[in-house]
Amino acid sequence: MATTANHFSLSLSTKQATTNSAISKPSFNYPYNYLPLVQKSKFISPYSLSWTSRNSFELNSGWVSASSAGRGQRSRICASSAQVMDQFATKTEPGVPTIVEVDLGDRSYPIYIGSGLLDKPELLQRHVHGKRVLVVTNETVAPLYLDKVVDALTRGNPNISVENVILRDGEKYKDMDTLMKVFDKAIESRLDRRCTFVALGGGVIGDMCGFAAAAFLRGVNFIQIPTTVMAQVDSSVGGKTGINHRLGKNLIGAFYQPQCVLVDTDTLNTLPDRELASGFAEVIKYGLIRDAEFFEWQEKNMQALMTRDPNALAYAIKRSCENKAEVVSLDEKESGLRATLNLGHTFGHAIETGFGYGQWFHGEAVAAGTVMAADLSYRLGWIDESIVKRIDSILKQAKLPTAPPDIMTVDMFKSVMAVDKKVADGLLRLILLKGPLGNCVFTGDFDRKALDDTLRAFCKS
Amino acid sequence: MATTANHFSLSLSTKQATTNSAISKPSFNYPYNYLPLVQKSKFISPYSLSWTSRNSFELNSGWVSASSAGRGQRSRICASSAQVMDQFATKTEPGVPTIVEVDLGDRSYPIYIGSGLLDKPELLQRHVHGKRVLVVTNETVAPLYLDKVVDALTRGNPNISVENVILRDGEKYKDMDTLMKVFDKAIESRLDRRCTFVALGGGVIGDMCGFAAAAFLRGVNFIQIPTTVMAQVDSSVGGKTGINHRLGKNLIGAFYQPQCVLVDTDTLNTLPDRELASGFAEVIKYGLIRDAEFFEWQEKNMQALMTRDPNALAYAIKRSCENKAEVVSLDEKESGLRATLNLGHTFGHAIETGFGYGQWFHGEAVAAGTVMAADLSYRLGWIDESIVKRIDSILKQAKLPTAPPDIMTVDMFKSVMAVDKKVADGLLRLILLKGPLGNCVFTGDFDRKALDDTLRAFCKS
């Protein structure tokens, strides 16, 4: 199949200025090497998104090209690392959140990011509906943070009663049987439509609690308190909820938005190193698909992130949430643009499903999948070799895998990828890199032989 | 607890003229004893709905009272039964649908009602998205209508491929295990987001297929082809989908609207008598809560309905759908008004759950529940004894139960009613009749002793 011209590669050249709804409040200064774009004439309406054919996606409004927009910003990248840290130092004040708004009309909500936020009950309590709360968490997180969250929910508010349900920890329990335990608890506790569900944990807990909230009595309010980097930078934001099926990831679920997302960065202090790194795979993703400056910042600051520098972490989380919020605001239900957030995920989901849920963390599978997507993009002639090398280098800095596990075969990839949610009328579509750093396409128009070559290059059989 | 004044009793005095979106196309003439109201000044905006307190519901706009509006219409009730049938005879033409629109903005959809509609492939095919369809049906309906529906989906349209999943028949299979069979089939068949689910059957099939469509890949299109009176007049319209939990009915689900509802009245030819009658419980409900003229029509025509007069059935279905469409358009997510469609259902759900799912048909339980709601309304002094008697009489004409089964105890009612979806912050709210025929309230403000008296009057222990 021939490749086709795809304007989407231009459209995603840099972070676009949209309405400022997805931009954080001024309490948080931008670091030296990121200047917000204010080209308001480049505002993207969600209505400008369209399908050119059944297989590829483009944006129709006038776009600033990667080269012209990129130059102006990159010219500012000249300050020293010390200056970065000085600027960070002015920003993190315990208990004072940075706020990123997710702009979805009457379903808009804030993401609160900061240290010590669980010690500020008023933040959480203003988003609790009704008098009854169900905290959904797991056996790992409960001993660490359940009491703290119950205190934040009830302090000075004796009318609130809090139930909890503690699930097994891990991706392999993200299934219908485990979900039923949430419904059982909610129903046995006689919760009604005015209750609030609270997801306390990583991405698995957030996805399951969110789907339970969407389906319990046909929908109750819920709040996300993500405690992993993965959940804080990605899965808790944007309303994708669901569970796995034995044949594929996240095949059953709902688009259902929370009342708020509360990211207390202190919860990362207890996160194991491997899970910390897993989350950075999604941080890196934002840089690759739409935010070259952020990627360059990560290349300079990955060591600070790996050593849990609180300012570096807070910045990476905030900037990731800004990217996610902007994309979700433009395309909540994944008509097109939002699919680009799945760079590396189709390969990654195949690894998670084929290798067995929970063998690798989600971010580890996404990291290997990102390398595979980059390899395919390079084989198609869509990106320079330098980008492939930079991706390999940054993932290695983050101690993330750069190839799938040996167990994966070409056939295993193909059979799982066939049930991917991005398949349309039988045709697999992928997010691939195209053009300078920070550009991608979402398309089914690519040479299938190149995909076969990529799969063979990464699989022993 | 003292009863409080509640303006809602006035608000639901008669069918209101709204925008004409919920009014059928002119191909269908109104019978002699029903004249459409055209008081456009009485348009109800959904924004006029509000909660006066946490426990009761009122409408704030100016309302025509039951007495003043009713007189004008009732003065026309003078024609003979023969005339009714003559007028009906002009309306039903095979293959020509009456259309009732459900007005929900960009989620609006038509209800097609008529004889021979499954012989008109174009009706169905215009609402199919993508090339692949999954028909969800049961072991009773499949032998009767599956081939016919597959033909309607594919005739002249060879690109469409149709899968099917045939579930066990009955309310007791409306559970998560059965729902998973739909997901299994969809995933094993590698259906993607551009597929269409088709619900072919009664209320159980419609509710389960709709919920599966809502959750599969976070939402795919679906079409309702209801084959029972219950589904045609009520459950297929309005987007309430879901499954039962062992502790209560419909506790897990979604609000999810179909692309269209296709009611081929010929499918009622194969419906057992007891199921036919079960559906009439919901028809009677519309009359009681908001459409006194329709109730009076039913009192005159119940024998025609019971003997399956096609014109009487078509009219009852159409007028029921108009009532349902109007209510759903005003209050899709059941903030208040829509709850009134649950007259008798809180008692009825307790019977279904306590007696065992499937022991009685849903409409049979609703019939007994309606008698109990009327009894409570009478004990509260909210309705005349004449209404209680008319309800008893019409239900007996329809061969429906007028009391719960002997197995039900006061405690069984209370324990199931405690997890009803209409409980708010622990307080049970009920739909009760108040005022002249055709008026109801949705309220938690009623004397609990009267409820106890009603339960004791209908239970042996």
Tab-separated table of C-alpha atoms in Angstrom, chain A residues 31-353:
chain	number	residue	atom	x	y	z
A	31	PRO	CA	11.111	27.225	33.091
A	32	TYR	CA	13.709	28.817	30.886
A	33	ASN	CA	13.464	26.501	27.952
A	34	TYR	CA	9.731	26.607	27.490
A	35	LEU	CA	7.840	29.664	26.442
A	36	PRO	CA	4.128	29.328	25.980
A	37	LEU	CA	3.009	30.091	22.478
A	38	VAL	CA	0.506	32.911	22.281
A	39	GLN	CA	-0.289	32.784	18.587
A	40	LYS	CA	-4.004	33.013	19.174
A	41	SER	CA	-4.706	33.125	15.477
A	42	LYS	CA	-3.630	29.506	15.452
A	43	PHE	CA	-6.492	28.477	17.705
A	44	ILE	CA	-7.652	25.022	16.847
A	45	SER	CA	-11.340	24.402	16.936
A	46	PRO	CA	-12.315	20.805	17.534
A	47	TYR	CA	-14.552	21.229	14.508
A	48	SER	CA	-11.561	21.576	12.252
A	49	LEU	CA	-10.674	17.951	12.863
A	50	SER	CA	-11.747	15.650	10.081
A	51	TRP	CA	-11.075	12.399	8.368
A	52	THR	CA	-9.610	12.760	4.881
A	53	SER	CA	-10.360	9.159	4.189
A	54	ARG	CA	-11.290	6.251	6.389
A	55	ASN	CA	-7.655	5.684	7.203
A	56	SER	CA	-5.891	8.923	7.987
A	57	PHE	CA	-6.440	12.055	9.898
A	58	GLU	CA	-5.738	15.683	9.182
A	59	LEU	CA	-6.450	19.109	10.516
A	60	ASN	CA	-7.845	21.660	8.134
A	61	SER	CA	-7.153	25.007	9.730
A	62	GLY	CA	-4.074	27.089	8.949
A	63	TRP	CA	-1.088	25.692	10.742
A	64	VAL	CA	2.269	27.024	11.627
A	65	SER	CA	4.861	24.626	10.261
A	66	ALA	CA	7.337	22.812	12.453
A	67	SER	CA	10.287	24.709	11.102
A	68	SER	CA	8.940	28.221	11.415
A	69	ALA	CA	7.380	27.785	14.827
A	70	GLY	CA	10.163	25.711	16.219
A	71	ARG	CA	12.985	28.125	15.524
A	72	GLY	CA	11.600	30.943	17.602
A	73	GLN	CA	11.232	28.785	20.673
A	74	ARG	CA	14.425	26.887	20.441
A	75	SER	CA	16.424	30.073	20.200
A	76	ARG	CA	15.661	30.611	23.862
A	77	ILE	CA	17.272	27.361	24.943
A	78	CYS	CA	20.488	28.742	26.359
A	79	ALA	CA	20.268	28.957	30.139
A	80	SER	CA	22.221	26.691	32.469
A	81	SER	CA	20.839	23.833	34.490
A	82	ALA	CA	21.406	25.869	37.661
A	83	GLN	CA	19.026	28.489	36.367
A	84	VAL	CA	16.419	25.805	35.759
A	85	MET	CA	16.623	24.681	39.330
A	86	ASP	CA	16.474	28.228	40.654
A	87	GLN	CA	13.279	28.779	38.771
A	88	PHE	CA	11.855	25.502	40.007
A	89	ALA	CA	12.704	26.504	43.562
A	90	THR	CA	10.304	29.420	43.443
A	91	LYS	CA	7.427	27.204	42.521
A	92	THR	CA	6.946	24.321	44.881
A	93	GLU	CA	5.319	25.401	48.128
A	94	PRO	CA	3.773	22.648	50.259
A	95	GLY	CA	-0.001	22.670	50.173
A	96	VAL	CA	-0.243	25.190	47.328
A	97	PRO	CA	-1.420	23.484	44.153
A	98	THR	CA	-0.635	24.296	40.581
A	99	ILE	CA	-3.894	23.971	38.690
A	100	VAL	CA	-4.301	22.642	35.161
A	101	GLU	CA	-7.850	22.889	33.837
A	102	VAL	CA	-9.347	20.247	31.564
A	103	ASP	CA	-11.764	22.233	29.425
A	104	LEU	CA	-14.796	20.103	28.563
A	105	GLY	CA	-17.707	22.515	28.868
A	106	ASP	CA	-19.984	21.517	31.715
A	107	ARG	CA	-17.739	18.532	32.421
A	108	SER	CA	-14.596	20.634	32.923
A	109	TYR	CA	-12.472	19.903	35.962
A	110	PRO	CA	-9.213	20.909	37.621
A	111	ILE	CA	-6.034	18.901	38.084
A	112	TYR	CA	-4.349	19.970	41.324
A	113	ILE	CA	-0.601	19.294	41.359
A	114	GLY	CA	1.719	19.850	44.303
A	115	SER	CA	3.361	18.659	47.466
A	116	GLY	CA	1.331	18.180	50.662
A	117	LEU	CA	-2.053	18.466	48.969
A	118	LEU	CA	-3.528	15.582	50.974
A	119	ASP	CA	-2.988	17.753	54.053
A	120	LYS	CA	-5.439	20.287	52.637
A	121	PRO	CA	-8.915	18.789	53.190
A	122	GLU	CA	-10.686	21.728	51.577
A	123	LEU	CA	-9.240	20.836	48.157
A	124	LEU	CA	-10.812	17.401	48.190
A	125	GLN	CA	-13.982	18.202	50.102
A	126	ARG	CA	-15.149	20.863	47.685
A	127	HIS	CA	-15.506	18.138	45.052
A	128	VAL	CA	-17.340	15.551	47.159
A	129	HIS	CA	-21.033	15.202	46.264
A	130	GLY	CA	-23.397	13.832	48.872
A	131	LYS	CA	-22.505	12.530	52.294
A	132	ARG	CA	-21.088	9.159	51.394
A	133	VAL	CA	-17.783	8.240	49.829
A	134	LEU	CA	-16.352	4.949	48.576
A	135	VAL	CA	-12.552	4.875	48.356
A	136	VAL	CA	-11.343	2.275	45.866
A	137	THR	CA	-7.714	1.330	46.414
A	138	ASN	CA	-5.414	-1.696	46.505
A	139	GLU	CA	-3.527	-3.744	49.062
A	140	THR	CA	-0.255	-1.900	48.364
A	141	VAL	CA	-1.549	1.664	48.548
A	142	ALA	CA	-4.075	1.202	51.363
A	143	PRO	CA	-1.507	0.808	54.196
A	144	LEU	CA	0.351	3.878	52.933
A	145	TYR	CA	-2.346	6.438	52.158
A	146	LEU	CA	-5.867	5.246	52.970
A	147	ASP	CA	-5.926	6.776	56.469
A	148	LYS	CA	-4.550	10.039	55.127
A	149	VAL	CA	-7.228	10.213	52.442
A	150	VAL	CA	-10.034	9.338	54.873
A	151	ASP	CA	-8.751	12.110	57.133
A	152	ALA	CA	-8.683	14.572	54.224
A	153	LEU	CA	-12.259	13.606	53.345
A	154	THR	CA	-13.675	13.844	56.868
A	155	ARG	CA	-11.624	16.431	58.791
A	156	GLY	CA	-13.975	19.183	59.959
A	157	ASN	CA	-16.772	17.454	58.081
A	158	PRO	CA	-18.392	14.938	60.437
A	159	ASN	CA	-21.393	14.343	58.173
A	160	ILE	CA	-19.261	12.459	55.669
A	161	SER	CA	-19.040	8.691	55.992
A	162	VAL	CA	-16.358	6.823	54.084
A	163	GLU	CA	-16.400	3.196	52.959
A	164	ASN	CA	-13.502	1.508	51.229
A	165	VAL	CA	-12.811	-1.483	49.045
A	166	ILE	CA	-9.269	-2.822	48.813
A	167	LEU	CA	-8.504	-4.728	45.606
A	168	ARG	CA	-5.604	-6.987	44.643
A	169	ASP	CA	-2.702	-5.015	43.193
A	170	GLY	CA	-1.736	-5.374	39.557
A	171	GLU	CA	-2.773	-5.198	35.927
A	172	LYS	CA	-3.821	-8.839	35.944
A	173	TYR	CA	-6.639	-7.981	38.343
A	174	LYS	CA	-8.028	-5.278	36.061
A	175	ASP	CA	-10.890	-7.552	35.096
A	176	MET	CA	-14.637	-7.988	35.481
A	177	ASP	CA	-14.381	-10.203	38.564
A	178	THR	CA	-12.420	-7.538	40.430
A	179	LEU	CA	-14.703	-4.776	39.178
A	180	MET	CA	-17.691	-6.663	40.587
A	181	LYS	CA	-16.144	-6.347	44.061
A	182	VAL	CA	-16.512	-2.571	43.762
A	183	PHE	CA	-20.182	-2.895	42.795
A	184	ASP	CA	-20.766	-5.440	45.569
A	185	LYS	CA	-19.278	-3.089	48.164
A	186	ALA	CA	-21.190	-0.077	46.875
A	187	ILE	CA	-24.494	-1.929	46.830
A	188	GLU	CA	-23.997	-3.708	50.162
A	189	SER	CA	-23.156	-0.301	51.675
A	190	ARG	CA	-26.394	1.044	50.183
A	191	LEU	CA	-24.665	3.915	48.468
A	192	ASP	CA	-26.998	6.013	46.363
A	193	ARG	CA	-26.646	8.296	43.355
A	194	ARG	CA	-25.408	11.160	45.510
A	195	CYS	CA	-22.291	9.322	46.628
A	196	THR	CA	-18.731	9.920	45.420
A	197	PHE	CA	-16.195	7.273	44.413
A	198	VAL	CA	-12.521	8.076	45.052
A	199	ALA	CA	-9.778	6.260	43.122
A	200	LEU	CA	-6.656	6.025	45.276
A	201	GLY	CA	-3.790	4.326	43.468
A	202	GLY	CA	-2.200	3.892	40.068
A	203	GLY	CA	-3.642	3.530	36.615
A	204	VAL	CA	-5.333	0.193	37.230
A	205	ILE	CA	-7.239	1.529	40.238
A	206	GLY	CA	-8.127	4.764	38.431
A	207	ASP	CA	-9.426	2.952	35.359
A	208	MET	CA	-11.462	0.462	37.376
A	209	CYS	CA	-12.862	2.941	39.879
A	210	GLY	CA	-13.753	5.307	37.040
A	211	PHE	CA	-15.622	2.599	35.135
A	212	ALA	CA	-17.365	1.483	38.310
A	213	ALA	CA	-18.441	5.103	38.918
A	214	ALA	CA	-19.666	5.365	35.321
A	215	ALA	CA	-21.795	2.228	35.622
A	216	PHE	CA	-22.960	2.219	39.264
A	217	LEU	CA	-26.611	3.333	39.216
A	218	ARG	CA	-25.794	4.515	35.662
A	219	GLY	CA	-23.263	7.059	36.916
A	220	VAL	CA	-22.062	8.643	40.159
A	221	ASN	CA	-19.402	11.270	40.808
A	222	PHE	CA	-15.786	10.327	41.218
A	223	ILE	CA	-12.415	11.806	42.112
A	224	GLN	CA	-8.971	10.652	41.037
A	225	ILE	CA	-6.079	10.611	43.534
A	226	PRO	CA	-3.289	9.062	41.448
A	227	THR	CA	-0.259	7.791	43.356
A	228	THR	CA	2.039	6.709	40.507
A	229	VAL	CA	3.802	8.777	37.854
A	230	MET	CA	1.907	6.797	35.210
A	231	ALA	CA	-1.446	7.770	36.691
A	232	GLN	CA	-0.413	11.339	37.513
A	233	VAL	CA	0.849	12.213	34.037
A	234	ASP	CA	-1.590	10.232	31.972
A	235	SER	CA	-4.233	7.742	33.009
A	236	SER	CA	-6.032	9.813	35.682
A	237	VAL	CA	-6.633	12.667	33.238
A	238	GLY	CA	-9.141	12.597	30.405
A	239	GLY	CA	-11.849	10.201	31.460
A	240	LYS	CA	-10.799	6.963	29.796
A	241	THR	CA	-11.914	4.215	32.134
A	242	GLY	CA	-12.238	0.473	31.728
A	243	ILE	CA	-11.046	-3.047	32.280
A	244	ASN	CA	-9.123	-5.626	30.284
A	245	HIS	CA	-10.499	-8.652	28.486
A	246	ARG	CA	-8.410	-11.811	28.222
A	247	LEU	CA	-8.037	-11.026	24.516
A	248	GLY	CA	-7.014	-7.391	24.829
A	249	LYS	CA	-6.453	-4.357	27.015
A	250	ASN	CA	-9.128	-1.827	27.935
A	251	LEU	CA	-11.689	-3.335	25.587
A	252	ILE	CA	-14.590	-2.736	28.003
A	253	GLY	CA	-15.096	0.699	29.533
A	254	ALA	CA	-16.461	4.213	29.275
A	255	PHE	CA	-15.478	7.799	28.655
A	256	TYR	CA	-16.326	9.245	32.057
A	257	GLN	CA	-14.779	12.386	33.522
A	258	PRO	CA	-13.876	12.863	37.206
A	259	GLN	CA	-14.842	15.849	39.361
A	260	CYS	CA	-11.167	16.605	39.919
A	261	VAL	CA	-7.740	15.014	39.859
A	262	LEU	CA	-5.591	15.549	42.952
A	263	VAL	CA	-1.893	14.851	42.419
A	264	ASP	CA	0.009	14.946	45.718
A	265	THR	CA	3.592	14.542	44.524
A	266	ASP	CA	4.601	13.345	48.010
A	267	THR	CA	2.953	10.018	47.203
A	268	LEU	CA	5.795	9.339	44.770
A	269	ASN	CA	8.186	9.017	47.741
A	270	THR	CA	6.955	5.464	48.274
A	271	LEU	CA	6.883	4.451	44.611
A	272	PRO	CA	9.363	1.677	43.657
A	273	ASP	CA	12.043	2.717	41.143
A	274	ARG	CA	10.738	0.451	38.409
A	275	GLU	CA	7.249	1.953	38.633
A	276	LEU	CA	8.661	5.466	38.703
A	277	ALA	CA	10.532	4.808	35.467
A	278	SER	CA	7.471	3.179	33.920
A	279	GLY	CA	5.640	6.497	34.197
A	280	PHE	CA	8.404	8.348	32.397
A	281	ALA	CA	7.554	6.407	29.231
A	282	GLU	CA	4.373	8.498	28.975
A	283	VAL	CA	6.249	11.714	29.806
A	284	ILE	CA	8.632	10.978	26.941
A	285	LYS	CA	5.657	10.274	24.699
A	286	TYR	CA	4.286	13.816	25.070
A	287	GLY	CA	7.617	15.190	23.935
A	288	LEU	CA	7.764	12.943	20.892
A	289	ILE	CA	4.230	13.439	19.592
A	290	ARG	CA	3.712	17.176	20.173
A	291	ASP	CA	6.174	18.969	22.436
A	292	ALA	CA	9.765	18.941	21.204
A	293	GLU	CA	10.885	21.488	23.795
A	294	PHE	CA	9.620	19.240	26.569
A	295	PHE	CA	11.538	16.336	25.077
A	296	GLU	CA	14.699	18.436	25.045
A	297	TRP	CA	14.073	19.416	28.665
A	298	GLN	CA	13.734	15.715	29.499
A	299	GLU	CA	17.021	14.917	27.752
A	300	LYS	CA	18.707	17.408	30.087
A	301	ASN	CA	16.761	16.483	33.220
A	302	MET	CA	16.218	12.730	33.098
A	303	GLN	CA	18.783	12.185	35.831
A	304	ALA	CA	16.985	14.695	38.060
A	305	LEU	CA	13.736	12.816	37.396
A	306	MET	CA	15.336	9.442	38.132
A	307	THR	CA	16.713	10.743	41.437
A	308	ARG	CA	13.255	12.099	42.289
A	309	ASP	CA	14.169	15.768	42.368
A	310	PRO	CA	10.793	17.124	43.533
A	311	ASN	CA	10.946	20.197	41.347
A	312	ALA	CA	11.813	18.224	38.242
A	313	LEU	CA	9.012	15.753	39.006
A	314	ALA	CA	6.480	18.508	39.628
A	315	TYR	CA	7.411	20.199	36.364
A	316	ALA	CA	7.276	16.984	34.340
A	317	ILE	CA	3.863	16.133	35.788
A	318	LYS	CA	2.475	19.597	35.193
A	319	ARG	CA	3.712	19.860	31.644
A	320	SER	CA	2.466	16.346	30.860
A	321	CYS	CA	-0.971	17.207	32.266
A	322	GLU	CA	-1.048	20.397	30.184
A	323	ASN	CA	-0.394	18.373	27.059
A	324	LYS	CA	-2.964	15.764	27.995
A	325	ALA	CA	-5.580	18.363	28.968
A	326	GLU	CA	-5.132	20.207	25.703
A	327	VAL	CA	-5.547	17.082	23.592
A	328	VAL	CA	-8.525	15.813	25.606
A	329	SER	CA	-10.241	19.201	25.412
A	330	LEU	CA	-9.961	19.131	21.628
A	331	ASP	CA	-11.017	15.515	21.133
A	332	GLU	CA	-12.603	13.947	24.211
A	333	LYS	CA	-13.975	10.822	22.529
A	334	GLU	CA	-10.933	10.052	20.394
A	335	SER	CA	-12.298	10.932	16.980
A	336	GLY	CA	-8.724	11.422	15.824
A	337	LEU	CA	-6.289	13.755	17.589
A	338	ARG	CA	-6.558	11.994	20.939
A	339	ALA	CA	-5.426	8.732	19.377
A	340	THR	CA	-1.948	10.270	19.027
A	341	LEU	CA	-1.536	9.864	22.792
A	342	ASN	CA	-1.254	6.162	22.027
A	343	LEU	CA	2.213	6.337	20.447
A	344	GLY	CA	3.816	2.967	21.117
A	345	HIS	CA	0.657	1.659	22.775
A	346	THR	CA	-0.542	-0.702	20.029
A	347	PHE	CA	2.782	-2.540	20.138
A	348	GLY	CA	2.820	-2.113	23.930
A	349	HIS	CA	-0.673	-3.544	24.442
A	350	ALA	CA	0.337	-6.552	22.352
A	351	ILE	CA	3.301	-7.067	24.688
A	352	GLU	CA	1.146	-6.735	27.803
A	353	THR	CA	-1.518	-9.096	26.467
